[in-house]
PDB file of C-alpha atoms in Angstrom:
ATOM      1  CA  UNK A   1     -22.543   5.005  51.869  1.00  0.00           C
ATOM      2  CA  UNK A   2     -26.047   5.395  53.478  1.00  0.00           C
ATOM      3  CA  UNK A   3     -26.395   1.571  54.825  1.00  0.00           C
ATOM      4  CA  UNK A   4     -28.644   2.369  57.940  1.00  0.00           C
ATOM      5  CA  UNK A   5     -30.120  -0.985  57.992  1.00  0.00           C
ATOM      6  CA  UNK A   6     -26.284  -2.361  59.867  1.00  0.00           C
ATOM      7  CA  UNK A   7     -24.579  -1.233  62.861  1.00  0.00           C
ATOM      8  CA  UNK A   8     -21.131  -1.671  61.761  1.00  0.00           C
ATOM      9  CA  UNK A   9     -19.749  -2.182  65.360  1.00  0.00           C
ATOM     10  CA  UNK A  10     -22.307  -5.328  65.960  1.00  0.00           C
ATOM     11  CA  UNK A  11     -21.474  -8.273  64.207  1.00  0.00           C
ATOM     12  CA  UNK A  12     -25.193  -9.480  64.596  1.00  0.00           C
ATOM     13  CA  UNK A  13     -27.673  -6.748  63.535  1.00  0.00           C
ATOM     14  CA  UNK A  14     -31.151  -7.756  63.650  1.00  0.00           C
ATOM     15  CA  UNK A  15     -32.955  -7.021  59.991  1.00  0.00           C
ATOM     16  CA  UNK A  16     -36.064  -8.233  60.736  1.00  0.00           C
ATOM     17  CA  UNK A  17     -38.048 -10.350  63.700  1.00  0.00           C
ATOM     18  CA  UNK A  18     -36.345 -13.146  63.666  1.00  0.00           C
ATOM     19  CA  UNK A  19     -33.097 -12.634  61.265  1.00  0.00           C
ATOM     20  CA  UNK A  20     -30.185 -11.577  61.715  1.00  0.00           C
ATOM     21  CA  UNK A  21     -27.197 -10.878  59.825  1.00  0.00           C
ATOM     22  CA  UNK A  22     -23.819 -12.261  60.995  1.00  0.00           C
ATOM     23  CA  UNK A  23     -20.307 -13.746  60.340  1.00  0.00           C
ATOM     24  CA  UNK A  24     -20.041 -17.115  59.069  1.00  0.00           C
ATOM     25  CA  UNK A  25     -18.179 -19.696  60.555  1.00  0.00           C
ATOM     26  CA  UNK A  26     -16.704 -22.979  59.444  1.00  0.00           C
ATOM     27  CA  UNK A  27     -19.691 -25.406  60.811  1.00  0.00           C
ATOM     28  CA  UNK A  28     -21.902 -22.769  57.998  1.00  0.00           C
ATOM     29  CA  UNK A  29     -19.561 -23.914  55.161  1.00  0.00           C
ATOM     30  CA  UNK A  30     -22.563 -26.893  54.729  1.00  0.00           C
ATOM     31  CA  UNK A  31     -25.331 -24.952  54.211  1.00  0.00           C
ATOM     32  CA  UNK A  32     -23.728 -22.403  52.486  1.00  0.00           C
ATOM     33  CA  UNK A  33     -22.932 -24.903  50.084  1.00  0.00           C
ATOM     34  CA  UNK A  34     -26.583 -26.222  49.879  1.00  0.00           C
ATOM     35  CA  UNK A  35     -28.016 -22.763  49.385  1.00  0.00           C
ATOM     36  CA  UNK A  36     -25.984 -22.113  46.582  1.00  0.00           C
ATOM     37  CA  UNK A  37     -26.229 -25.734  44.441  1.00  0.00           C
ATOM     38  CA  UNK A  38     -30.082 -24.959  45.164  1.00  0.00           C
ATOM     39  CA  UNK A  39     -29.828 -21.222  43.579  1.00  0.00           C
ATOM     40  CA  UNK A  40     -30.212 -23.318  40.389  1.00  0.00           C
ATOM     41  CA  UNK A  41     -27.959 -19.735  38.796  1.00  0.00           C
ATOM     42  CA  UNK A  42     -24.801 -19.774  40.607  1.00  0.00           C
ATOM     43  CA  UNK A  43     -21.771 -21.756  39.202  1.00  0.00           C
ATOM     44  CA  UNK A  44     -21.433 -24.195  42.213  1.00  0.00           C
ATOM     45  CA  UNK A  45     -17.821 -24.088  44.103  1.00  0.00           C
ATOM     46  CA  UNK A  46     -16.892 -27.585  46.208  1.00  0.00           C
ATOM     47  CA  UNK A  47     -18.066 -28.151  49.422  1.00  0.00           C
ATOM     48  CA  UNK A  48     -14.194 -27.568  51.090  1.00  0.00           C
ATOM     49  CA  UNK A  49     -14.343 -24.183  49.335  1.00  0.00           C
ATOM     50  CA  UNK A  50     -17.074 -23.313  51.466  1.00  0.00           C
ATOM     51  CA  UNK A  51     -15.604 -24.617  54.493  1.00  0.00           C
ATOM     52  CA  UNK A  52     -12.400 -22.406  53.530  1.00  0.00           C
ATOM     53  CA  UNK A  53     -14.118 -19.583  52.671  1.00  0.00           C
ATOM     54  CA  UNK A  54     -15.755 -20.006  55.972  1.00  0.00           C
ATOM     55  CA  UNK A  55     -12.278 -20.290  57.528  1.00  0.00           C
ATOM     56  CA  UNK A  56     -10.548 -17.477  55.631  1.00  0.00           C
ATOM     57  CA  UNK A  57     -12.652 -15.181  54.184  1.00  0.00           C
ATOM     58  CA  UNK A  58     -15.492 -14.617  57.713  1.00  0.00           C
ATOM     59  CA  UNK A  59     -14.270 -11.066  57.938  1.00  0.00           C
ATOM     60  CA  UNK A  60     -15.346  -9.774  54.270  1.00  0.00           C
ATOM     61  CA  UNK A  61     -18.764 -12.295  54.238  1.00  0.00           C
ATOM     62  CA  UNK A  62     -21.653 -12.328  55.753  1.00  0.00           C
ATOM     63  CA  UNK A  63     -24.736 -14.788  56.478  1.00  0.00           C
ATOM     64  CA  UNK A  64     -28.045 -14.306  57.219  1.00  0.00           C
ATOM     65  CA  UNK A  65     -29.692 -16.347  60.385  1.00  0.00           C
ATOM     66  CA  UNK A  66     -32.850 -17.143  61.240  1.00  0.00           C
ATOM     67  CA  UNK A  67     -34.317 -18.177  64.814  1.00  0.00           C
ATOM     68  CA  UNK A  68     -34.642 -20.608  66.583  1.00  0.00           C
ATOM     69  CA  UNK A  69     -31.315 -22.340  65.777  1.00  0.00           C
ATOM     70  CA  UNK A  70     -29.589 -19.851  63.816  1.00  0.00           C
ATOM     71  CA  UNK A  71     -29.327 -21.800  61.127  1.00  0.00           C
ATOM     72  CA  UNK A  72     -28.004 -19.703  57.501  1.00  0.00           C
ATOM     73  CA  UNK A  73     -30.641 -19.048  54.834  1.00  0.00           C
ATOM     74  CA  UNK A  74     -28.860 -16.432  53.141  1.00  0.00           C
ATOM     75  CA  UNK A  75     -25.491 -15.463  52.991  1.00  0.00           C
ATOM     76  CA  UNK A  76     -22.312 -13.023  50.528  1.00  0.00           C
ATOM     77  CA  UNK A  77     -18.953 -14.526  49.816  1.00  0.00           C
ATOM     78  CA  UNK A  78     -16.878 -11.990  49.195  1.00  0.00           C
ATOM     79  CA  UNK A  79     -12.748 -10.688  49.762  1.00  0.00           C
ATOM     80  CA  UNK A  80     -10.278  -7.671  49.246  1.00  0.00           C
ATOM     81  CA  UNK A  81      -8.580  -7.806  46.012  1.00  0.00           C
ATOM     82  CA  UNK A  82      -5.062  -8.260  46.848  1.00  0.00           C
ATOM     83  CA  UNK A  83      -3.892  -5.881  44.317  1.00  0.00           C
ATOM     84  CA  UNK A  84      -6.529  -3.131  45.230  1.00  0.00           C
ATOM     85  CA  UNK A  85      -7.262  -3.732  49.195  1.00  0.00           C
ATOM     86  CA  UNK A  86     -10.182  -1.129  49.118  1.00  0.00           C
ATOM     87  CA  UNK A  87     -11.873  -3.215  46.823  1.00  0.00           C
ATOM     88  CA  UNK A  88     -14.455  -5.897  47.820  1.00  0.00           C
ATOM     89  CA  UNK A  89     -15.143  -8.609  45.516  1.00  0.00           C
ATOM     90  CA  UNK A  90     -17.870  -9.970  45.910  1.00  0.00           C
ATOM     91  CA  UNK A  91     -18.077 -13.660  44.790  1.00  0.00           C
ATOM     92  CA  UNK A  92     -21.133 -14.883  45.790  1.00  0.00           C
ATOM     93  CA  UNK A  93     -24.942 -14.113  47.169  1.00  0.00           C
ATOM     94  CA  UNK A  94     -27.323 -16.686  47.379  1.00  0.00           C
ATOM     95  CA  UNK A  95     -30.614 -16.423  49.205  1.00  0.00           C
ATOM     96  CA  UNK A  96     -32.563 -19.531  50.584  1.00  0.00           C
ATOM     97  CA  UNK A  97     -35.820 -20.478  48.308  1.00  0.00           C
ATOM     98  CA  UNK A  98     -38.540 -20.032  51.137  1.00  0.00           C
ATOM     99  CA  UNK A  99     -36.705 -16.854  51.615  1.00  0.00           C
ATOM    100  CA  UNK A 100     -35.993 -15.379  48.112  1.00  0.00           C
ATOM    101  CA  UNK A 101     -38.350 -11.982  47.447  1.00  0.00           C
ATOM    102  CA  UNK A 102     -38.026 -10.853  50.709  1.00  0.00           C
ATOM    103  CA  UNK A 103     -35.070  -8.046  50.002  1.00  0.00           C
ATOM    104  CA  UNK A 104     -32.416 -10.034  51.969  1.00  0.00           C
ATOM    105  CA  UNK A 105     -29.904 -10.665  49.616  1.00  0.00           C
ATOM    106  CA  UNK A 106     -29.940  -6.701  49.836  1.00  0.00           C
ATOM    107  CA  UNK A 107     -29.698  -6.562  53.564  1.00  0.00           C
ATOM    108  CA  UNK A 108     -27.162  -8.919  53.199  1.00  0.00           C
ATOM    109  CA  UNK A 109     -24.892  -6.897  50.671  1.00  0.00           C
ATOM    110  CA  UNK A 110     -25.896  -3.518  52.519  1.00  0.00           C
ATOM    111  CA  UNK A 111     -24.956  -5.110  56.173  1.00  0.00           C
ATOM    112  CA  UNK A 112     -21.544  -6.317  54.777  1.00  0.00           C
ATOM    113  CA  UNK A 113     -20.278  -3.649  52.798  1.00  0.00           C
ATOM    114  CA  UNK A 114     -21.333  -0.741  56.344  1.00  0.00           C
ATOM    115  CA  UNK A 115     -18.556  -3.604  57.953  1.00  0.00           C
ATOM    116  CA  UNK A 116     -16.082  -3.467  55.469  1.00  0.00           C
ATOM    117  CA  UNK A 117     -16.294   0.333  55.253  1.00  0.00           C
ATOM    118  CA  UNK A 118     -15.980   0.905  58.380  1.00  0.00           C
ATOM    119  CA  UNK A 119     -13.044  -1.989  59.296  1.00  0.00           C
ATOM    120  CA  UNK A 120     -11.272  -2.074  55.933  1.00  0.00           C
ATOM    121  CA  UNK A 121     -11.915   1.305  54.560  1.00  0.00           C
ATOM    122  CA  UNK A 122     -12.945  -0.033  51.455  1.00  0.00           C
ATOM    123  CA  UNK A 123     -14.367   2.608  48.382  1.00  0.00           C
ATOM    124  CA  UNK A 124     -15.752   0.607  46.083  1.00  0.00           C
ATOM    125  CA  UNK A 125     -16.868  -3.140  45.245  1.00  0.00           C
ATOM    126  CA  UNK A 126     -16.538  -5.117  42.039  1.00  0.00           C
ATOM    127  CA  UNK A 127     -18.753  -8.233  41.154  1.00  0.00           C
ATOM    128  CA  UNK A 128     -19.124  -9.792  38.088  1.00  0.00           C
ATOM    129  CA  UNK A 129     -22.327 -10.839  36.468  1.00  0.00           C
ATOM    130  CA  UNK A 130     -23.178 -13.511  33.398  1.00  0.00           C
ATOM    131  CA  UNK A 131     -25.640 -11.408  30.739  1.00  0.00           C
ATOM    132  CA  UNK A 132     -29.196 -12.466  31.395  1.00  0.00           C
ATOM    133  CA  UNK A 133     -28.861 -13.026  35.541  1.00  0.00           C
ATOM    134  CA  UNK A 134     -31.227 -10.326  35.997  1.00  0.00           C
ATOM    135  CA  UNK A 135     -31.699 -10.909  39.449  1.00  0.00           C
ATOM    136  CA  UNK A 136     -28.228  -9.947  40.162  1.00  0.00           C
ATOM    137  CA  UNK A 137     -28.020  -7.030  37.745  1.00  0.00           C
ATOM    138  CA  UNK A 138     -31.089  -6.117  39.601  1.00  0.00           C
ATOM    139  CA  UNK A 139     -29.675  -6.546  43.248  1.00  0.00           C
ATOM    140  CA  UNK A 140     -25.745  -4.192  41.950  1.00  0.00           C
ATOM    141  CA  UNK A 141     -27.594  -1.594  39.989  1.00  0.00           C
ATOM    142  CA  UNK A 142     -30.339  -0.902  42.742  1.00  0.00           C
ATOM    143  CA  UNK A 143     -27.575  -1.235  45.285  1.00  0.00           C
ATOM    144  CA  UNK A 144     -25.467   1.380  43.375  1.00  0.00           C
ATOM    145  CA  UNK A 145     -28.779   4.040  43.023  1.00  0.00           C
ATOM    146  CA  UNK A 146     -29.170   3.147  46.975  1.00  0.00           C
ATOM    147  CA  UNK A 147     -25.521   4.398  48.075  1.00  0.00           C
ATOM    148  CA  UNK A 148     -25.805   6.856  44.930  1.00  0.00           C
ATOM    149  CA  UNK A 149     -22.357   5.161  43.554  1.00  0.00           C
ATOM    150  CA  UNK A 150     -21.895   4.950  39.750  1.00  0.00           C
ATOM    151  CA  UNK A 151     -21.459   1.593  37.453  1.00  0.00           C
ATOM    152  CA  UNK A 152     -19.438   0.901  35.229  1.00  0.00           C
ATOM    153  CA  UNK A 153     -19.351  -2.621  33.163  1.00  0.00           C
ATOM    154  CA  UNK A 154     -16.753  -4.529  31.188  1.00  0.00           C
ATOM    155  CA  UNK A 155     -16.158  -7.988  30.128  1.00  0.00           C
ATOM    156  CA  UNK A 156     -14.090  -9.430  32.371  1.00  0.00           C
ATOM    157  CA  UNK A 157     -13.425 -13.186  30.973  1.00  0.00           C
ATOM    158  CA  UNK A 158     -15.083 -13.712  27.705  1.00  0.00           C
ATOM    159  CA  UNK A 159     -16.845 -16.585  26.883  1.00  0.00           C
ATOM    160  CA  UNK A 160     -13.950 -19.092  25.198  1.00  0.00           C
ATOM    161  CA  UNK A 161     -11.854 -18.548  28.117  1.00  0.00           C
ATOM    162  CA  UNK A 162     -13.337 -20.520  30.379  1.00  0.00           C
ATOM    163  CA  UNK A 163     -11.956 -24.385  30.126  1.00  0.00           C
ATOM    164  CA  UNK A 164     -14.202 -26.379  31.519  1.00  0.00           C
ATOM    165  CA  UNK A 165     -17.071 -26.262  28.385  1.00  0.00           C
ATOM    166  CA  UNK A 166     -19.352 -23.621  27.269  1.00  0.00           C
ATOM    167  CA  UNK A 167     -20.061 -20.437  29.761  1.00  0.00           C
ATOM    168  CA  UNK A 168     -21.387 -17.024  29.631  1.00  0.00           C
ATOM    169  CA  UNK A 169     -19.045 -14.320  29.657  1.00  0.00           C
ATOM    170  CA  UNK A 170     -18.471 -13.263  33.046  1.00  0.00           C
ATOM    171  CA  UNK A 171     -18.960  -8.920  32.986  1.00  0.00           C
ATOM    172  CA  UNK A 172     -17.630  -7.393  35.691  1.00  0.00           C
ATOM    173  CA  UNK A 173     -19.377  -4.121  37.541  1.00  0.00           C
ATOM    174  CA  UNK A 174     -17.092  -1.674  39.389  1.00  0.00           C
ATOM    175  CA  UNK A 175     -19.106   0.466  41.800  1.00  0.00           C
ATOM    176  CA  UNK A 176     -18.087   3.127  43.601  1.00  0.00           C
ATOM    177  CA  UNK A 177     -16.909   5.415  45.428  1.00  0.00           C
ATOM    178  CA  UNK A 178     -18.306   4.164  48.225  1.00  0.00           C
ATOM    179  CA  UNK A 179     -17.841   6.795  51.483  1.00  0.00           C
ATOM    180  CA  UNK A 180     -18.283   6.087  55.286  1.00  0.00           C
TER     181      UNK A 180
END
């Protein structure tokens, strides 16, 4: 992995005057939330799962800041998959609107996988994507051609097995291997 844009041994690299990318902590979990109910594309978790993921999951996310107050306008959920702990799944990226064409939801992803590399020694990531979010097959695909990693896609939960009413299938890209 070529992710020169992150220092993996600062949590806070600077991306741009202004913005930097960091941990997120549990007062974040709020605006985390917000940024992703106003994505308008992303299937909207509660507000306490933000505050948990904020909790639990700081060491495999990341949020973007921006000056003077810090405040998040960008930011990845992701984990290790239990059953494959070199494996970062990554659950959510949302970008703030006044921020959106700006290529930080690829800082972002580039800045936390260097981290997780480097602490976790993890080879590959998985995410999965509904068909027609072409922003996000964008942001995986170009990410993949970036760290020259291949893709590979399969349906992961098919349409009628979601519960809760109609949903896109959920396909889920494998990329990898990812090296230090």
């Amino acid at each position: 992995m070529t992710a020169a844009q992150a220092d993996p041994q600062t949590d806070s690299p600077e991306i741009s005057r202004g913005l930097w990318i960091d941990r997120p902590r549990v007062a974040d979990g709020a605006a985390l939330w917000r940024i992703a109910k106003d994505s308008g594309t992303l299937d909207l978790n509660s507000s306490y799962s933000y505050l948990l993921w904020c909790r639990d999951f700081a060491g495999t996310s990341a949020v973007a800041r921006a000056e003077p107050d810090g405040r998040p306008v960008g930011f990845v959920t992701a984990y290790l998959r239990p059953d494959r702990p070199r494996t970062l799944l990554v659950w959510q990226v949302a970008v703030d609107s006044a921020r959106r064409g700006q290529g930080l939801a690829a800082r972002l992803l580039d800045a936390l996988t260097a981290r997780v590399v480097a602490e976790h020694g993890v080879t590959g990531i998985e995410t999965t994507i509904t068909p027609g979010n072409t922003a996000s097959e964008r942001l995986f695909t170009s990410y993949a051609r970036r760290h020259g990693a291949a893709v590979e896609r399969d349906v992961l939960f098919e349409a009628g097995q979601f519960p809760d009413g109609p949903h896109d299938p959920e396909v889920l890209y494998r990329i990898g291997p990812l090296s230090p």
